[in-house]
Amino acid sequence: MNILVITDKLIHGGAEMYFCKLENQLQHPNISFYYAAGPGELYKKIKHQNHFNEMSRTKHLQNIRRLRKLINDKQIDLVHANSLRMVLYCIAVKKFTKKKFKIVYTKHNVTVLEEKNPVIFSHLLNKYVERIITVSDFEKRNLVNAGIEPNKITTVYNGVDLNQFTFHPKEIGKTFKVGILARLSEEKNHDLFIKIANQLRDIPNLMFYIAGDGPEKTKIENIIQSQNLLHKIKMIGAVHNPEEFIKEMDVLLLTSHREVFPMVILEGMAVGTPIISINRGGIGEAIIGNQTGVLINDHSVSEFCNKILEMKTNEELRKHFIENAREKVQVDFSLEQMVSNTLKEYLNCS
């Protein structure tokens, strides 16, 4: 069996890191694996470069032709697409080749097509995609409600590498550090993070840290400056070793408008950094309220602030969350489980 795993690009992001984990870890005595993606800084994480093929990030017709040639040359039996665009590429190849191959689609994000035209979205997936992997049961229910055939869908949770994200016992220093690690984009809702910091600006020994890069960077910098919060919020920039930033924080916030199942939640749980998160998407499948972290149902500045102050002053509460969260990651969200369950989906297609 020959399998091709593809994704759009190799920039820092959840779907891209998922691709790299599969590229690093997938192995089976009866399967040959090949990989393809657009360029990006994560290329340095690719281990099997002799089986890797670079695609363009912008030239779609060229990519379809390249994909067609790759599928024919390597006699690919199954393509694992890690974005809807890659699914559409595969459908186009199917139209222009006699080669029979199956499509597995891991749905990492909410797509424009499902929002704008759910009828076409469900038709394409039902007709052309053999198996759909969702990264949360929440997203699985969404797809069923959108008209996707339930027997096509399996939840395979994201897995965290416990050798990389090692447990780090917390010792609170003079300054209590509140962090956010996310792409600087509108849906991550850094505005709320800044409002929380502003509300707590007069609390001593409390600092806020923003890690990440993205299109909203200048806007976020301007808001921080205009509200005279330069003494309270530090922007770290792009983070290439996320485990180090997460370990440095005393609590991690997630303030997004929408999420499917963010990896940073699992990474925080693994290293021993408590999480205060908005309750969106599948987050509640990892953060069990008042057991493995704090879930907040609304984008309430005051509620986030109250939970931060409670976390800052209550050492027993922090220890309670840290211990329960680490145990849950080990049981339910290991990288080994993710890879093993993904392999099962491939073999179910054979």
XYZ file of C-alpha atoms in Angstrom:
350
model
C 0.000 0.000 0.000
C 1.338 3.452 -0.945
C 0.092 6.497 0.960
C 0.626 10.182 0.211
C 0.123 12.691 3.054
C -0.358 16.312 1.943
C -0.953 19.745 3.446
C -0.984 23.335 2.167
C 2.227 24.712 3.636
C 4.818 24.252 6.348
C 4.304 27.387 8.404
C 3.778 27.247 12.163
C 0.188 26.129 12.781
C -1.884 23.278 14.163
C -2.543 21.445 10.889
C 1.063 21.888 9.814
C 2.466 20.529 13.084
C 0.057 17.591 12.799
C 1.462 16.896 9.317
C 5.035 17.007 10.654
C 4.191 14.619 13.491
C 2.756 12.113 11.027
C 5.767 12.526 8.732
C 8.110 11.868 11.637
C 6.213 8.972 13.211
C 4.231 6.994 10.616
C 5.581 3.541 9.874
C 4.095 0.206 8.896
C 5.759 -2.870 7.367
C 3.252 -3.020 4.502
C 2.968 0.702 3.723
C 5.266 3.117 1.874
C 4.685 6.730 2.880
C 5.200 9.848 0.750
C 4.636 13.491 1.648
C 3.960 16.803 -0.091
C 3.433 20.390 1.090
C 4.122 23.998 0.257
C 7.297 25.563 1.704
C 7.669 27.055 5.160
C 9.857 27.201 8.240
C 8.686 23.773 9.458
C 10.533 22.097 6.578
C 13.467 21.665 8.962
C 11.304 19.216 10.937
C 10.874 16.886 7.940
C 12.782 13.647 8.613
C 12.217 11.686 5.391
C 13.259 14.298 2.860
C 13.845 11.689 0.160
C 10.086 10.962 0.282
C 9.074 14.634 0.466
C 7.810 16.671 -2.514
C 7.497 20.436 -2.442
C 4.393 22.128 -3.825
C 3.642 25.784 -4.481
C 1.649 27.864 -2.008
C -0.034 29.838 -4.799
C 0.111 27.998 -8.165
C -2.897 25.722 -7.912
C -2.954 24.312 -11.438
C 0.737 23.511 -11.169
C 0.062 21.735 -7.872
C -2.731 19.647 -9.395
C -0.453 18.578 -12.247
C 2.369 17.806 -9.825
C 0.023 15.841 -7.588
C -1.302 13.887 -10.552
C 2.223 12.930 -11.616
C 3.182 11.957 -8.076
C 0.107 9.759 -7.661
C 0.803 8.017 -10.969
C 4.566 7.654 -10.508
C 4.373 6.313 -6.950
C 1.234 4.264 -7.573
C -0.517 5.963 -4.681
C -3.471 4.043 -3.241
C -4.580 6.615 -0.675
C -4.092 10.359 -0.202
C -4.431 11.842 3.277
C -5.428 15.494 2.776
C -4.985 17.895 5.677
C -7.022 20.785 4.317
C -10.119 21.211 2.208
C -7.970 22.726 -0.541
C -5.963 19.503 -0.675
C -9.221 17.542 -0.913
C -10.258 19.694 -3.869
C -6.864 19.090 -5.508
C -7.429 15.340 -5.134
C -10.917 15.551 -6.606
C -9.488 17.436 -9.590
C -6.817 14.751 -10.055
C -9.492 12.059 -9.939
C -11.226 13.820 -12.834
C -8.076 13.777 -14.964
C -6.554 10.383 -14.259
C -7.612 6.770 -14.526
C -5.673 5.956 -11.388
C -8.005 4.797 -8.609
C -7.069 6.175 -5.195
C -8.956 6.923 -2.008
C -9.089 10.183 -0.073
C -8.868 10.544 3.701
C -9.505 14.078 4.999
C -8.511 15.369 8.432
C -10.618 18.427 9.165
C -8.589 20.817 11.302
C -10.441 24.093 10.781
C -13.771 25.674 9.948
C -13.728 26.195 6.166
C -15.179 28.970 4.031
C -17.032 26.478 1.825
C -18.950 24.861 4.688
C -19.974 28.316 5.923
C -20.903 29.770 2.533
C -22.283 26.705 0.765
C -22.846 23.741 3.108
C -24.783 21.823 0.439
C -21.796 21.691 -1.945
C -19.454 21.010 0.982
C -21.409 17.961 2.155
C -21.950 16.709 -1.415
C -18.210 16.736 -2.197
C -17.258 14.975 1.029
C -19.977 12.363 0.751
C -19.199 11.595 -2.889
C -15.403 11.713 -3.053
C -13.949 11.217 0.444
C -13.576 7.711 1.838
C -12.900 8.614 5.479
C -13.072 11.869 7.445
C -11.013 12.327 10.592
C -12.199 14.983 13.024
C -10.016 16.186 15.885
C -12.923 16.459 18.321
C -16.347 14.891 18.854
C -17.749 18.426 18.736
C -16.601 18.749 15.127
C -17.875 15.254 14.321
C -21.361 16.291 15.458
C -21.108 19.457 13.364
C -20.340 17.423 10.243
C -23.213 15.020 10.861
C -25.544 17.996 11.316
C -24.190 19.405 8.031
C -25.301 16.261 6.200
C -22.080 14.226 6.126
C -22.632 10.474 6.327
C -21.882 9.502 9.972
C -20.215 6.197 9.045
C -17.482 8.126 7.195
C -16.383 10.066 10.292
C -14.013 9.091 13.109
C -12.604 11.276 15.862
C -8.841 10.985 16.299
C -7.641 13.441 18.911
C -4.524 15.503 18.353
C -1.566 13.995 20.158
C 1.103 15.788 22.136
C 4.696 14.557 22.157
C 5.315 13.960 25.860
C 9.058 13.720 25.221
C 9.086 17.262 23.839
C 6.446 18.723 26.163
C 7.881 17.293 29.358
C 6.290 17.931 32.736
C 7.796 20.944 34.497
C 6.992 21.443 38.215
C 5.863 25.019 38.813
C 7.714 27.349 41.120
C 5.978 30.718 41.142
C 8.499 33.553 41.068
C 8.097 37.158 42.119
C 6.059 37.844 38.967
C 2.965 35.827 38.052
C 3.074 35.350 34.269
C -0.085 35.140 32.152
C 0.480 34.089 28.537
C -1.231 33.510 25.228
C 0.357 31.490 22.415
C -1.593 31.831 19.187
C -1.377 33.148 15.653
C -1.880 36.919 15.669
C -5.117 36.775 13.710
C -8.621 38.093 14.275
C -10.233 34.796 15.278
C -7.783 34.368 18.189
C -9.285 37.496 19.798
C -6.208 39.151 21.273
C -8.414 42.181 21.902
C -9.939 40.320 24.841
C -6.498 39.397 26.174
C -5.507 43.069 26.112
C -8.755 44.095 27.857
C -8.042 41.562 30.605
C -4.528 42.964 31.070
C -5.923 46.488 31.148
C -8.447 45.530 33.825
C -5.612 44.109 35.949
C -3.067 46.815 35.156
C -2.790 47.942 38.785
C -2.280 44.464 40.249
C 1.385 44.231 41.320
C 3.656 41.352 40.278
C 1.382 40.363 37.404
C 2.579 40.429 33.774
C 1.049 39.442 30.426
C 2.905 37.896 27.471
C 1.775 37.510 23.853
C 3.655 34.892 21.798
C 3.149 34.368 18.080
C 3.144 36.192 14.765
C 0.535 36.974 12.148
C -1.428 39.602 10.222
C -2.767 41.390 13.335
C 0.682 42.109 14.769
C 0.773 45.850 14.016
C -2.808 46.345 15.165
C -2.103 44.589 18.480
C 1.082 46.615 19.029
C -0.842 49.848 18.387
C -3.614 48.926 20.845
C -1.082 48.106 23.567
C 0.712 51.406 23.009
C -2.470 53.512 22.785
C -3.712 52.105 26.104
C -0.365 52.696 27.827
C 0.107 49.010 28.549
C 3.720 48.626 27.460
C 4.680 48.117 31.101
C 2.074 45.341 31.478
C 2.100 43.399 28.175
C 5.193 42.078 26.423
C 5.086 40.809 22.851
C 7.468 37.879 22.379
C 7.115 37.381 18.607
C 7.311 34.078 16.761
C 8.082 31.129 19.035
C 10.065 28.228 17.571
C 10.192 26.210 20.800
C 6.643 26.494 22.161
C 7.366 24.177 25.071
C 9.823 26.718 26.506
C 7.333 29.597 26.396
C 4.534 27.486 27.870
C 6.776 26.280 30.715
C 7.687 29.871 31.554
C 4.049 30.888 32.005
C 2.167 30.440 35.268
C -1.173 30.326 33.491
C -2.140 30.156 29.819
C -5.223 31.857 28.358
C -7.256 30.977 25.281
C -9.615 33.778 24.198
C -10.590 32.759 20.646
C -13.851 33.566 18.899
C -13.887 30.043 17.473
C -11.817 26.879 17.746
C -11.952 23.255 16.644
C -9.389 21.683 18.991
C -6.248 23.766 19.610
C -2.963 21.945 20.254
C -1.767 24.610 22.698
C -4.339 23.365 25.214
C -2.813 19.881 25.244
C 0.718 21.290 25.301
C -0.076 23.393 28.364
C -1.679 20.424 30.101
C 1.383 18.297 29.323
C 4.050 20.659 30.683
C 2.107 21.618 33.811
C 0.813 25.094 32.991
C -2.813 25.625 34.095
C -5.294 26.723 31.423
C -8.089 29.294 31.548
C -9.995 28.957 28.277
C -13.087 30.121 26.510
C -15.464 27.194 25.990
C -15.449 26.791 22.214
C -15.323 23.862 19.804
C -13.873 20.685 21.270
C -11.898 22.403 24.043
C -14.304 20.997 26.637
C -13.217 17.483 25.669
C -9.770 18.222 27.137
C -10.451 20.973 29.668
C -12.940 19.465 32.089
C -14.197 22.438 34.072
C -12.746 22.692 37.592
C -10.846 19.415 37.079
C -8.219 19.829 34.348
C -8.539 23.606 33.939
C -11.016 26.469 33.823
C -13.674 26.873 31.125
C -15.442 30.210 30.647
C -18.607 30.237 28.557
C -18.614 33.907 27.515
C -15.973 36.412 26.488
C -16.281 38.096 29.893
C -13.364 40.287 30.922
C -14.400 40.212 34.577
C -14.727 36.425 34.686
C -11.295 35.910 33.142
C -9.829 38.426 35.591
C -11.430 36.736 38.599
C -10.080 33.335 37.557
C -6.573 34.713 36.980
C -6.514 36.283 40.442
C -7.853 33.084 41.995
C -5.163 31.072 40.222
C -2.507 33.565 41.332
C -3.371 33.307 45.018
C -4.487 29.688 45.380
C -1.542 27.285 45.129
C -3.670 24.228 45.965
C -6.031 25.021 43.093
C -3.105 25.305 40.659
C -1.711 21.954 41.820
C -5.156 20.353 41.451
C -5.450 21.467 37.815
C -1.841 20.613 36.951
C -1.973 17.044 38.279
C -5.348 16.212 36.711
C -4.412 17.777 33.374
C -1.130 15.903 33.038
C -2.862 12.601 33.819
C -5.567 13.249 31.208
C -3.016 14.056 28.505
C -1.119 10.855 29.220
C -4.290 8.747 29.063
C -6.200 10.381 26.188
C -3.946 12.636 24.100
C -0.563 11.022 23.503
C 1.192 11.260 20.156
C 1.414 7.460 20.014
C -2.375 7.164 20.223
C -2.857 9.736 17.475
C -0.480 7.970 15.088
C -1.874 4.514 15.874
C -5.495 5.590 15.382
C -4.615 7.372 12.134
C -2.974 4.205 10.826
C -6.179 2.297 11.642
C -8.116 4.691 9.411
C -5.715 4.043 6.543
C -5.998 0.299 6.965
C -9.793 0.514 7.121
C -9.625 1.890 3.562
C -7.512 -0.949 2.167
